[in-house]
Amino acid sequence: MFETQTINVDEVISETLPTRAFAAQSSTSQLALWNFERRAVGPRDVLIKIRYCGVCHTDIHFLKNDLGFSVYPLVPGHEIVGIVTRTGDLVKKFSEGDVVGVGCLVESCRTCANCKEGEEQYCLNGAVYTYNGIEKETGNITYGGYSSQVVVNEDFVLHVSDKLPLEKVAPLLCAGITTYSPLRRWNIGKNHRVAIVGLGGLGHMAVKFARSFGADVTLLSTSPLKEQDALALGANQFAVTTDDVQVQKLTGSFDFILDTICSQHDLNIYLGMLKTHGSLVYLGIDPAPSKIALVSMVFSGRTVAGSLIGGIAETQEMLNYCAEHNITSDVEIIDIKDINEAYVRMVNKDVKYRFVIDMATL
Amino acid sequence: MFETQTINVDEVISETLPTRAFAAQSSTSQLALWNFERRAVGPRDVLIKIRYCGVCHTDIHFLKNDLGFSVYPLVPGHEIVGIVTRTGDLVKKFSEGDVVGVGCLVESCRTCANCKEGEEQYCLNGAVYTYNGIEKETGNITYGGYSSQVVVNEDFVLHVSDKLPLEKVAPLLCAGITTYSPLRRWNIGKNHRVAIVGLGGLGHMAVKFARSFGADVTLLSTSPLKEQDALALGANQFAVTTDDVQVQKLTGSFDFILDTICSQHDLNIYLGMLKTHGSLVYLGIDPAPSKIALVSMVFSGRTVAGSLIGGIAETQEMLNYCAEHNITSDVEIIDIKDINEAYVRMVNKDVKYRFVIDMATL
């Protein structure tokens, strides 16, 4: 009797999970409804019913195969918040009903120097991304958060405070940590003059974090129309980078510049605005090389660095910080049927500041 | 009687100083003998009889007007060592007969934030370079060390130990401090894997300093012929960067790379060799922009920075360190009449590792 029961339980747990999603079938197709099977919930796994999923510009890069390694069908989405609906036998950190988040990573080697230092995003054996990665447990492609549910090892699941509106938390899982992490690594705080380049999903979070850390913040944009919004979000100053006079005035002004622009652009304008020994951190993943006037960096001892999201522990730290300081993303909630239109609007910079899909509409 | 004497002394001191030099009269001419007047020795000035002057690749850049602001006649030379032959009334730090050095700077504003922090090379009001600068005291162009003597404010004169052969000290004033400063700023020492790119005047000093600070040093060169020399200078390893297999093996290997190549080259090969959060410091002053694949910097959190020589206090610190640790440049002494031929050999990378002009031959 006991034996039979055990076998039954195993069978239930080992069943794959029918899942609804929106997927692209090729680099030229639109996103549309697609059904697939999630892996069975393993002993250390958490099953999450997805409530909201943020829409990141990276989703568009992958849909269009801009980086050259997209696999189709592609289910984007790595700004996931939801509710735990099942936990594996050995799960210790989460219980059914917990509010949780999943960001860009769902697994890593856990043994390399970077993983051991909590920087799973830089896993030397290749972190498993939430979509378009190779699922360690099955060898299948990972599918992201434009879906009804997701199965994730508990070590890559984040606790989310119930103090904050869930839909506004979703973008923190990528836009939030991607801007929080470099600001923390460079110890940005009081007495720092900081510029944020671009006022999109990442840029608006960067303004909020930099201000919260005590920095004096200038928002730099190619569009004069962003001024009111930038100031409303907390920026101390605003400047238009297509205006040579304004650019000239800012020469040598900033200790730190966070460049949140995802498309190709000229970094040299911003480099010239750095103080001696100032740093510009670039967050884009456009594969085309940029022309950098290194000589101007030599004559002022300036730095350009790249930064990629953040590790799991730091993401949790960021979420806790946001709950404590009431920081969330400004979002526009959409139905999943409107996702293709939302992509067009994002390319046209017509969003304040992050689309978030209400997954109840799936 | 006393009054007359005083007047006589003033008259002597205020006399300009006939000086022999080698100068270029245009961007296409060779260096040749030229006579000019140094400014009179002011109350805070030191007159230095130049014994040796190192030959830096920057001298060639300026002769050819590569940066576009050369003024002719141009007297290059900013690796100067010599003997104090006269001091102004208020000079406190030096006496006649002292062995001294002068590097790339002879004055700065002294009041800006960078000058106050001892980083006169980044003077926000424009440091006065040893040649092709504008002399603060007279408004004239500064003339460098390819000359019989030089007048410099004592605050920009360095003490040189008599423990070291003077001709081998000269290159420390530029090649030495330019490599010492970034290695110190990045706290390079034990447990660091460091690569030095290029085995010229700067590169060979970088190998010596990095090894002296305790780092594991790999010399990277396009020429396999440099291997024996690199190892003889103290490098722990050597790799040829035109060999794809060797380059591939070094992916993600180095904490720090010091790129001492002064001509245009592809930095991306070296960036790929950095560990996560590794830094490449670039020292060149070629004005053409470089194409950098920023996406590879994002995916490994890598950094590129520029660095320019070092401040006066740090230059003195470096000279003291060299005296204490018996570090000097490997030099080839030349007569000044052979300077034009030396330039040709430098462009052809045919020097181990720094030409130094014996100014007694002037």
XYZ file of C-alpha atoms in Angstrom:
724
model
C 0.000 0.000 0.000
C 2.752 2.437 1.059
C 4.840 1.440 -1.953
C 1.977 2.028 -4.357
C 1.299 5.455 -2.865
C 4.933 6.450 -3.199
C 4.938 5.462 -6.824
C 1.802 7.476 -7.436
C 3.263 10.602 -5.884
C 6.382 10.238 -7.999
C 4.287 9.903 -11.092
C 2.365 13.057 -10.302
C 5.534 15.040 -9.603
C 7.332 13.754 -12.655
C 4.549 14.798 -14.997
C 5.401 17.643 -17.326
C 3.186 20.683 -17.090
C 1.039 21.893 -19.993
C 1.755 25.609 -20.298
C 0.238 28.387 -22.401
C 2.570 31.035 -23.791
C 3.133 33.668 -26.438
C 5.981 32.669 -28.734
C 7.702 33.792 -31.917
C 8.175 30.990 -34.439
C 10.911 32.828 -36.393
C 12.888 36.063 -36.418
C 10.284 37.656 -38.685
C 7.102 36.396 -37.093
C 4.965 38.095 -34.491
C 4.327 36.682 -31.068
C 1.286 34.403 -30.907
C -0.293 31.818 -28.663
C 1.691 28.592 -28.324
C 1.356 25.619 -25.991
C 4.263 23.628 -24.611
C 5.201 21.473 -21.640
C 7.197 22.786 -18.694
C 9.481 20.280 -17.027
C 8.129 18.433 -14.035
C 8.692 20.046 -10.648
C 11.922 18.558 -9.275
C 12.742 18.224 -5.573
C 14.463 21.653 -5.438
C 12.046 23.327 -7.862
C 9.328 25.883 -7.350
C 6.309 26.100 -9.653
C 5.218 29.690 -10.105
C 1.912 30.880 -11.528
C 2.973 34.004 -13.389
C 0.943 37.118 -12.570
C 2.902 39.791 -14.426
C 5.821 39.852 -16.836
C 7.727 42.985 -17.797
C 8.684 43.645 -21.417
C 12.395 44.352 -21.853
C 14.128 45.655 -24.966
C 16.234 42.495 -24.853
C 13.054 40.569 -25.700
C 12.944 42.419 -29.022
C 16.686 41.792 -29.624
C 16.091 38.064 -29.177
C 12.888 37.954 -31.196
C 14.741 39.581 -34.113
C 17.827 37.405 -33.543
C 20.016 40.506 -33.252
C 22.646 38.554 -31.332
C 22.565 35.666 -33.805
C 21.818 32.791 -31.457
C 18.047 32.878 -31.006
C 16.274 29.519 -31.053
C 12.618 29.306 -32.129
C 9.958 28.923 -30.903
C 11.091 31.761 -28.638
C 9.119 32.657 -25.515
C 10.567 35.943 -24.184
C 10.172 37.435 -20.730
C 12.595 37.706 -17.821
C 10.843 40.142 -15.507
C 8.549 37.653 -13.842
C 6.470 37.967 -10.706
C 3.939 35.440 -9.512
C 2.685 33.121 -6.815
C 4.193 29.810 -5.760
C 1.706 27.039 -6.524
C 3.834 23.983 -5.818
C 7.195 23.228 -4.245
C 9.511 20.219 -4.598
C 10.111 17.988 -1.595
C 13.456 19.512 -0.728
C 12.534 23.164 -1.202
C 13.323 25.134 1.949
C 13.062 28.782 1.016
C 9.531 28.972 -0.385
C 6.010 27.773 0.371
C 2.815 27.681 -1.628
C 1.257 31.119 -1.833
C 4.544 33.022 -1.557
C 4.924 36.073 -3.783
C 8.101 35.577 -5.798
C 10.122 36.880 -8.701
C 12.363 35.435 -11.395
C 14.797 37.543 -13.376
C 17.175 36.845 -16.250
C 18.800 33.728 -14.771
C 17.354 30.358 -13.807
C 20.527 28.341 -13.215
C 24.343 28.481 -13.310
C 27.239 26.081 -12.684
C 27.407 27.117 -9.012
C 31.034 25.979 -8.808
C 33.087 28.551 -10.750
C 34.812 31.501 -9.087
C 32.097 33.925 -10.175
C 29.207 31.734 -9.000
C 30.948 31.274 -5.662
C 31.144 35.041 -5.341
C 27.437 35.385 -6.039
C 27.910 36.670 -9.564
C 25.958 33.973 -11.351
C 25.296 36.349 -14.246
C 28.996 36.011 -15.123
C 29.078 32.207 -14.608
C 32.250 31.028 -16.320
C 30.544 27.870 -17.519
C 27.595 29.816 -18.877
C 24.620 30.913 -16.829
C 21.248 29.554 -17.957
C 19.113 32.452 -19.080
C 15.410 32.456 -18.368
C 14.659 32.152 -22.063
C 16.698 30.971 -25.038
C 19.032 29.136 -22.637
C 19.605 25.415 -22.327
C 17.737 23.969 -19.372
C 20.217 22.061 -17.240
C 17.627 19.583 -15.993
C 16.304 18.526 -19.416
C 18.639 19.817 -22.123
C 15.676 21.640 -23.648
C 15.495 25.323 -24.504
C 14.259 27.555 -21.699
C 11.045 29.489 -22.226
C 10.461 32.806 -20.542
C 7.770 34.640 -18.701
C 5.263 35.367 -21.479
C 3.625 32.190 -20.199
C 1.165 30.929 -17.638
C 3.676 29.312 -15.295
C 7.364 28.571 -14.834
C 9.416 25.947 -12.984
C 12.617 27.293 -11.395
C 15.155 25.902 -8.955
C 14.542 27.684 -5.662
C 18.049 29.134 -5.611
C 17.132 31.324 -8.571
C 13.798 32.478 -7.169
C 13.521 35.797 -5.321
C 11.312 36.767 -2.417
C 9.051 39.699 -3.239
C 7.569 41.908 -0.566
C 3.785 42.178 -0.475
C 4.180 45.855 0.421
C 4.610 46.856 -3.218
C 2.146 46.584 -6.136
C 3.200 43.414 -7.915
C 2.899 44.759 -11.454
C 5.334 47.547 -10.608
C 7.818 45.102 -9.130
C 8.150 42.969 -12.277
C 10.547 45.359 -14.105
C 12.857 45.416 -11.093
C 13.922 41.871 -12.007
C 15.856 43.168 -15.027
C 15.641 46.972 -15.420
C 15.981 47.355 -11.663
C 18.955 45.117 -10.966
C 20.746 46.144 -14.177
C 20.892 49.749 -12.969
C 21.158 49.065 -9.222
C 24.203 46.814 -9.570
C 26.644 49.237 -11.275
C 25.512 52.134 -9.071
C 26.386 49.978 -6.047
C 29.635 48.616 -7.513
C 30.850 52.196 -8.095
C 29.637 53.191 -4.616
C 27.479 56.009 -5.940
C 26.079 58.214 -3.220
C 26.280 61.669 -1.739
C 28.818 64.029 -3.276
C 28.591 62.269 -6.629
C 27.412 64.007 -9.748
C 25.770 61.325 -11.848
C 24.323 61.399 -15.348
C 21.802 58.905 -16.628
C 21.681 58.580 -20.408
C 18.212 57.754 -21.716
C 14.844 57.756 -20.002
C 13.422 54.348 -20.849
C 12.815 51.305 -18.705
C 16.378 51.204 -17.390
C 16.903 54.967 -17.356
C 13.910 55.764 -15.183
C 14.970 53.124 -12.644
C 18.517 54.491 -12.701
C 17.225 57.972 -11.871
C 15.241 56.600 -8.937
C 18.129 54.554 -7.535
C 20.795 57.225 -8.004
C 18.611 59.801 -6.271
C 17.748 57.354 -3.512
C 21.479 56.756 -2.936
C 21.952 60.504 -2.512
C 23.595 61.473 -5.791
C 22.968 64.641 -7.758
C 21.368 63.324 -10.957
C 21.268 64.791 -14.452
C 19.173 63.083 -17.080
C 20.645 63.240 -20.573
C 18.343 62.700 -23.514
C 18.240 63.388 -27.235
C 14.662 64.584 -26.771
C 13.817 67.913 -25.076
C 10.336 66.486 -24.494
C 11.689 64.301 -21.687
C 12.573 67.190 -19.395
C 9.363 67.374 -17.358
C 9.249 63.606 -16.944
C 12.886 63.449 -15.885
C 12.411 66.124 -13.245
C 9.166 64.534 -12.079
C 11.011 61.251 -11.584
C 13.527 62.996 -9.388
C 16.334 64.122 -11.677
C 17.977 67.297 -10.400
C 18.883 68.516 -13.864
C 18.137 67.731 -17.472
C 20.158 68.326 -20.641
C 19.542 67.701 -24.321
C 22.511 65.982 -25.936
C 21.651 67.150 -29.448
C 22.290 70.718 -28.255
C 26.009 71.434 -28.596
C 25.882 74.331 -26.163
C 24.378 72.180 -23.414
C 26.859 69.390 -24.157
C 29.788 71.808 -24.037
C 28.662 73.168 -20.669
C 28.744 69.657 -19.218
C 32.361 68.928 -20.187
C 34.125 67.280 -17.262
C 31.035 67.412 -15.037
C 30.210 63.898 -13.912
C 31.804 61.371 -11.597
C 29.723 58.616 -13.101
C 27.545 58.136 -16.166
C 25.151 55.236 -16.578
C 24.387 54.758 -20.254
C 21.067 52.951 -20.597
C 20.645 53.335 -24.369
C 20.221 49.940 -26.023
C 20.668 50.998 -29.647
C 23.896 52.062 -31.395
C 25.012 55.554 -30.431
C 28.095 57.731 -30.046
C 29.580 57.324 -26.571
C 32.213 60.021 -27.058
C 29.776 62.835 -26.292
C 29.213 61.318 -22.867
C 32.856 60.418 -22.260
C 33.731 64.078 -22.619
C 31.340 64.872 -19.770
C 33.242 62.722 -17.274
C 35.479 64.267 -14.652
C 39.063 63.076 -14.328
C 38.975 59.406 -13.309
C 35.215 59.375 -13.980
C 33.531 56.208 -15.204
C 30.888 55.530 -17.817
C 29.089 52.220 -17.471
C 27.489 50.836 -20.589
C 24.590 48.402 -20.339
C 23.641 47.713 -23.954
C 23.984 44.406 -25.741
C 24.084 45.652 -29.312
C 26.819 43.541 -30.929
C 28.126 46.249 -33.293
C 31.413 47.760 -32.089
C 31.514 51.411 -30.982
C 34.142 53.921 -31.999
C 35.786 55.270 -28.868
C 38.278 58.142 -28.855
C 40.659 56.525 -26.401
C 42.981 59.531 -26.435
C 40.348 61.606 -24.608
C 40.181 58.850 -22.009
C 43.967 58.965 -21.598
C 44.085 62.729 -21.122
C 41.519 62.546 -18.314
C 42.131 59.080 -16.903
C 38.556 58.124 -17.754
C 37.002 54.665 -17.700
C 34.391 52.821 -19.764
C 33.021 49.613 -18.302
C 30.328 47.113 -19.113
C 27.883 45.673 -16.619
C 25.410 42.808 -16.897
C 22.297 42.609 -14.656
C 23.409 41.396 -11.190
C 23.781 38.201 -9.173
C 20.959 36.471 -7.311
C 21.968 37.709 -3.856
C 22.296 41.257 -5.136
C 18.920 41.013 -6.864
C 17.360 40.011 -3.546
C 19.194 42.900 -1.867
C 17.795 45.255 -4.523
C 14.231 43.958 -4.062
C 14.542 44.386 -0.296
C 15.903 47.904 -0.792
C 12.972 48.753 -3.050
C 10.455 47.458 -0.509
C 12.135 49.442 2.243
C 12.347 52.647 0.204
C 9.112 52.269 -1.743
C 10.818 52.163 -5.127
C 9.026 50.593 -8.069
C 8.863 50.927 -11.812
C 6.415 53.195 -13.614
C 4.495 50.801 -15.810
C 1.808 50.537 -18.429
C -0.187 47.330 -18.049
C -1.077 45.572 -21.288
C -3.050 42.541 -22.381
C -0.872 39.874 -23.919
C -2.790 40.154 -27.183
C -1.318 43.668 -27.517
C 2.305 42.592 -27.142
C 3.247 43.010 -30.825
C 1.873 46.523 -30.838
C 3.766 47.218 -27.619
C 7.036 46.200 -29.330
C 6.368 48.752 -32.078
C 5.704 51.421 -29.480
C 8.920 50.492 -27.603
C 10.994 50.847 -30.754
C 9.349 54.266 -31.153
C 10.212 55.074 -27.517
C 6.524 55.435 -26.756
C 6.255 53.954 -23.284
C 6.386 55.325 -19.750
C 8.460 53.460 -18.804
C 7.889 49.760 -18.957
C 5.178 47.634 -20.476
C 4.073 44.896 -18.124
C 1.883 42.065 -19.347
C -1.029 41.076 -17.137
C -0.691 37.328 -17.530
C -4.309 36.816 -16.467
C -5.089 37.911 -20.041
C -3.300 34.897 -21.510
C 78.224 99.839 -2.610
C 75.717 97.309 -1.290
C 73.014 98.815 -3.483
C 75.119 98.615 -6.586
C 75.966 94.994 -5.865
C 72.301 94.111 -5.449
C 71.458 95.682 -8.767
C 74.275 93.789 -10.432
C 73.067 90.458 -9.075
C 69.523 91.159 -10.282
C 70.806 91.996 -13.716
C 72.748 88.750 -13.909
C 69.759 86.694 -12.753
C 67.341 88.366 -15.138
C 69.458 87.601 -18.155
C 68.046 85.029 -20.568
C 70.223 82.015 -21.177
C 71.673 81.139 -24.574
C 70.876 77.478 -25.112
C 71.841 74.944 -27.763
C 69.243 72.444 -28.896
C 68.100 70.096 -31.622
C 64.827 71.306 -33.116
C 62.439 70.497 -35.950
C 61.455 73.526 -38.000
C 58.334 71.887 -39.486
C 56.377 68.630 -39.419
C 58.383 67.327 -42.353
C 61.860 68.450 -41.372
C 64.508 66.527 -39.512
C 65.891 67.582 -36.180
C 68.915 69.870 -36.443
C 70.983 72.225 -34.334
C 69.135 75.353 -33.228
C 70.017 78.070 -30.735
C 67.524 79.869 -28.535
C 67.256 81.694 -25.231
C 65.935 80.021 -22.077
C 64.088 82.314 -19.703
C 66.090 83.874 -16.886
C 66.283 81.906 -13.652
C 63.454 83.199 -11.444
C 63.437 83.129 -7.650
C 61.766 79.680 -7.514
C 63.567 78.307 -10.566
C 66.299 75.738 -10.936
C 68.733 75.805 -13.844
C 69.665 72.295 -14.909
C 72.559 71.312 -17.130
C 71.093 68.386 -19.036
C 73.213 65.232 -19.007
C 70.870 62.746 -20.672
C 67.507 62.922 -22.377
C 65.398 59.867 -23.229
C 63.675 59.591 -26.592
C 59.937 58.895 -26.283
C 57.576 57.905 -29.073
C 55.566 61.002 -28.164
C 58.497 63.037 -29.467
C 57.844 61.551 -32.912
C 54.082 62.186 -32.617
C 54.801 65.843 -31.918
C 57.483 66.211 -34.564
C 55.019 64.880 -37.157
C 52.158 66.947 -35.707
C 50.047 63.810 -35.272
C 47.931 65.524 -32.633
C 47.497 68.645 -34.743
C 48.784 71.265 -32.333
C 52.551 71.163 -32.722
C 54.300 74.531 -32.788
C 57.631 74.922 -34.603
C 60.500 75.201 -33.966
C 59.849 72.125 -31.815
C 62.457 70.942 -29.312
C 61.294 67.505 -28.065
C 62.435 65.663 -24.955
C 60.693 65.046 -21.624
C 62.898 62.409 -20.035
C 65.491 64.736 -18.639
C 68.222 64.117 -16.095
C 70.957 66.533 -15.220
C 72.792 68.567 -12.628
C 71.605 71.723 -10.910
C 73.898 74.574 -11.917
C 72.033 77.534 -10.459
C 69.088 78.089 -8.107
C 66.799 81.083 -7.628
C 66.901 82.987 -4.348
C 63.813 81.328 -2.920
C 64.562 77.749 -3.979
C 64.442 75.441 -0.970
C 64.442 71.916 -2.313
C 67.578 71.927 -4.457
C 71.184 73.068 -4.357
C 73.881 73.433 -6.984
C 75.309 70.047 -7.872
C 72.143 68.077 -7.101
C 71.255 65.295 -9.501
C 67.719 65.957 -10.726
C 65.106 64.939 -13.227
C 62.341 66.644 -15.209
C 59.517 64.714 -16.825
C 56.584 65.698 -19.018
C 55.353 68.616 -16.901
C 57.014 71.891 -15.936
C 54.063 73.783 -14.456
C 50.320 73.620 -13.728
C 47.674 75.908 -12.243
C 48.283 74.475 -8.744
C 44.800 75.528 -7.648
C 42.341 73.165 -9.355
C 40.972 70.033 -7.685
C 43.356 67.769 -9.590
C 46.459 69.856 -8.843
C 45.494 69.931 -5.178
C 45.322 66.160 -5.218
C 48.794 65.942 -6.734
C 47.557 65.021 -10.185
C 49.102 67.915 -12.053
C 49.082 65.871 -15.267
C 45.295 66.266 -15.271
C 45.372 69.982 -14.364
C 41.914 71.299 -15.219
C 43.367 74.590 -16.408
C 45.925 72.842 -18.572
C 49.259 71.568 -17.341
C 52.311 73.074 -19.008
C 54.125 70.334 -20.883
C 57.881 70.297 -21.001
C 57.788 70.985 -24.719
C 55.188 72.458 -27.034
C 53.461 73.991 -23.996
C 53.010 77.661 -23.172
C 55.495 78.809 -20.565
C 53.564 80.452 -17.743
C 56.407 82.808 -16.834
C 56.944 84.230 -20.325
C 54.058 83.208 -22.589
C 56.604 81.590 -24.890
C 56.537 78.029 -26.181
C 58.346 75.535 -23.950
C 61.334 73.722 -25.380
C 62.238 70.239 -24.210
C 65.251 68.239 -23.210
C 67.075 67.865 -26.520
C 68.995 70.888 -25.299
C 71.961 71.909 -23.230
C 70.028 73.243 -20.237
C 66.551 73.893 -18.900
C 64.982 76.270 -16.389
C 62.196 74.733 -14.298
C 60.266 75.819 -11.233
C 61.563 73.705 -8.348
C 58.127 72.212 -7.694
C 58.361 70.371 -10.999
C 61.903 69.121 -10.493
C 62.530 65.624 -9.115
C 65.298 64.374 -6.876
C 67.319 61.587 -8.476
C 69.310 59.121 -6.435
C 73.020 58.875 -7.174
C 72.777 55.109 -6.645
C 71.548 54.507 -10.176
C 73.332 55.130 -13.528
C 71.951 58.450 -14.665
C 71.464 57.500 -18.311
C 69.245 54.599 -17.252
C 67.173 56.844 -15.022
C 66.180 59.304 -17.777
C 63.417 57.101 -19.279
C 61.827 56.689 -15.861
C 60.617 60.277 -16.150
C 58.066 59.304 -18.796
C 58.126 55.574 -19.622
C 58.623 54.776 -15.952
C 55.903 56.889 -14.389
C 53.432 56.192 -17.225
C 53.510 52.474 -16.407
C 54.078 52.754 -12.651
C 51.061 55.000 -12.075
C 48.268 52.743 -13.461
C 49.822 49.643 -11.869
C 49.653 51.459 -8.524
C 46.170 52.930 -9.097
C 44.830 49.425 -9.783
C 46.751 48.061 -6.769
C 48.529 45.432 -8.822
C 50.461 42.958 -6.712
C 50.553 39.357 -5.605
C 47.696 37.151 -6.792
C 47.228 39.264 -9.898
C 47.691 37.893 -13.373
C 48.862 40.798 -15.475
C 49.501 41.112 -19.198
C 51.720 43.756 -20.714
C 51.028 44.480 -24.375
C 54.132 45.463 -26.305
C 57.805 45.330 -25.386
C 59.034 48.817 -26.148
C 60.140 51.643 -23.888
C 56.943 51.556 -21.822
C 56.396 47.807 -22.076
C 59.776 46.818 -20.713
C 59.330 49.149 -17.720
C 55.832 47.767 -17.153
C 57.239 44.218 -17.000
C 59.823 45.318 -14.439
C 57.331 47.162 -12.232
C 54.587 44.522 -12.397
C 57.071 41.793 -11.464
C 58.539 43.944 -8.721
C 55.037 44.437 -7.281
C 54.618 40.660 -7.145
C 52.283 40.033 -10.080
C 52.441 37.094 -12.469
C 53.330 38.758 -15.775
C 52.642 37.674 -19.349
C 54.161 39.666 -22.180
C 51.942 39.877 -25.258
C 53.569 40.749 -28.557
C 52.846 40.448 -32.258
C 56.433 39.266 -32.718
C 57.568 35.791 -31.605
C 61.115 37.177 -31.649
C 60.430 39.035 -28.395
C 60.033 35.910 -26.287
C 63.596 35.535 -25.028
C 63.862 39.235 -24.252
C 60.544 39.245 -22.418
C 61.543 36.312 -20.236
C 64.986 37.808 -19.641
C 63.324 41.004 -18.417
C 61.322 39.006 -15.904
C 58.067 38.101 -17.647
C 56.705 34.783 -16.388
C 55.052 33.933 -19.685
C 55.012 35.100 -23.270
C 52.333 34.830 -25.966
C 52.151 35.848 -29.606
C 48.935 37.685 -30.349
C 48.991 36.911 -34.061
C 48.592 33.220 -33.153
C 44.871 32.507 -32.758
C 45.504 29.365 -30.712
C 47.586 31.243 -28.152
C 45.030 34.066 -28.035
C 42.166 31.614 -27.543
C 43.988 29.934 -24.672
C 44.261 33.253 -22.870
C 40.526 34.046 -22.953
C 39.456 35.351 -19.543
C 42.959 35.016 -18.073
C 44.055 38.395 -16.784
C 43.024 40.646 -13.933
C 44.768 43.576 -15.564
C 46.234 44.391 -18.940
C 48.514 47.354 -19.563
C 48.465 48.229 -23.248
C 51.651 50.109 -24.112
C 51.246 50.124 -27.906
C 51.353 53.663 -29.244
C 50.100 52.995 -32.782
C 46.560 52.077 -33.889
C 45.651 48.492 -33.087
C 42.694 46.259 -32.272
C 42.006 46.270 -28.529
C 39.288 43.630 -28.719
C 41.805 40.782 -28.801
C 43.105 41.936 -25.434
C 39.703 42.726 -23.938
C 38.718 39.105 -24.496
C 41.670 38.047 -22.336
C 40.377 39.895 -19.274
C 38.741 38.054 -16.411
C 35.324 39.165 -15.195
C 35.695 42.705 -13.831
C 39.202 42.840 -15.299
C 40.619 46.149 -16.517
C 42.639 47.135 -19.547
C 44.516 50.412 -19.255
C 45.414 52.133 -22.485
C 48.328 54.560 -22.626
C 48.464 55.627 -26.264
C 47.795 59.107 -27.584
C 46.891 58.244 -31.153
C 43.915 60.481 -31.902
C 42.077 58.021 -34.210
C 39.118 56.351 -32.484
C 39.218 52.613 -31.761
C 36.393 50.195 -32.451
C 35.470 48.495 -29.207
C 33.005 45.609 -28.956
C 31.233 46.924 -25.873
C 28.919 43.920 -25.729
C 31.848 41.696 -24.746
C 32.614 44.156 -21.962
C 29.016 43.956 -20.759
C 28.953 40.163 -20.673
C 32.076 40.077 -18.497
C 31.820 43.356 -16.615
C 35.128 44.441 -18.108
C 36.705 47.891 -18.031
C 38.819 49.992 -20.396
C 40.517 53.040 -18.937
C 42.999 55.639 -20.040
C 45.954 56.833 -17.993
C 48.337 59.747 -18.498
C 51.850 59.741 -16.975
C 51.543 60.572 -13.238
C 51.653 63.521 -10.866
C 54.838 65.077 -9.492
C 54.583 63.455 -6.048
C 53.944 60.056 -7.597
C 56.856 60.541 -9.980
C 59.124 61.201 -6.992
C 57.667 58.123 -5.269
C 58.433 56.085 -8.397
C 62.015 57.376 -8.582
C 62.523 56.540 -4.912
C 61.042 53.077 -5.462
C 63.401 52.522 -8.388
C 66.426 53.555 -6.337
C 65.375 51.255 -3.517
C 64.679 48.282 -5.792
C 67.411 48.918 -8.342
C 65.021 49.363 -11.236
C 66.159 51.254 -14.306
C 65.489 51.318 -18.020
C 67.469 49.292 -20.534
C 68.878 51.918 -22.818
C 70.946 52.486 -25.929
C 72.991 55.658 -25.653
C 73.199 57.761 -28.809
C 74.922 60.905 -29.984
C 72.483 63.704 -30.701
C 73.657 63.789 -34.329
C 72.104 60.324 -34.699
C 68.650 61.321 -33.423
C 66.924 61.279 -36.836
C 68.221 57.791 -37.529
C 67.060 56.748 -34.061
C 63.518 57.892 -34.901
C 63.532 55.654 -37.977
C 64.716 52.727 -35.888
C 62.004 53.410 -33.272
C 59.277 53.364 -35.905
C 60.755 50.036 -37.015
C 60.693 48.829 -33.382
C 64.475 48.440 -33.481
C 65.502 49.567 -30.020
C 66.127 47.806 -26.730
C 64.354 49.538 -25.151
C 64.905 53.257 -25.028
C 67.241 55.555 -26.855
C 68.863 58.045 -24.529
C 70.762 61.004 -25.899
C 74.104 61.789 -24.296
C 73.729 65.557 -24.200
C 77.495 65.990 -23.906
C 77.467 65.302 -27.652
C 75.444 68.422 -28.370
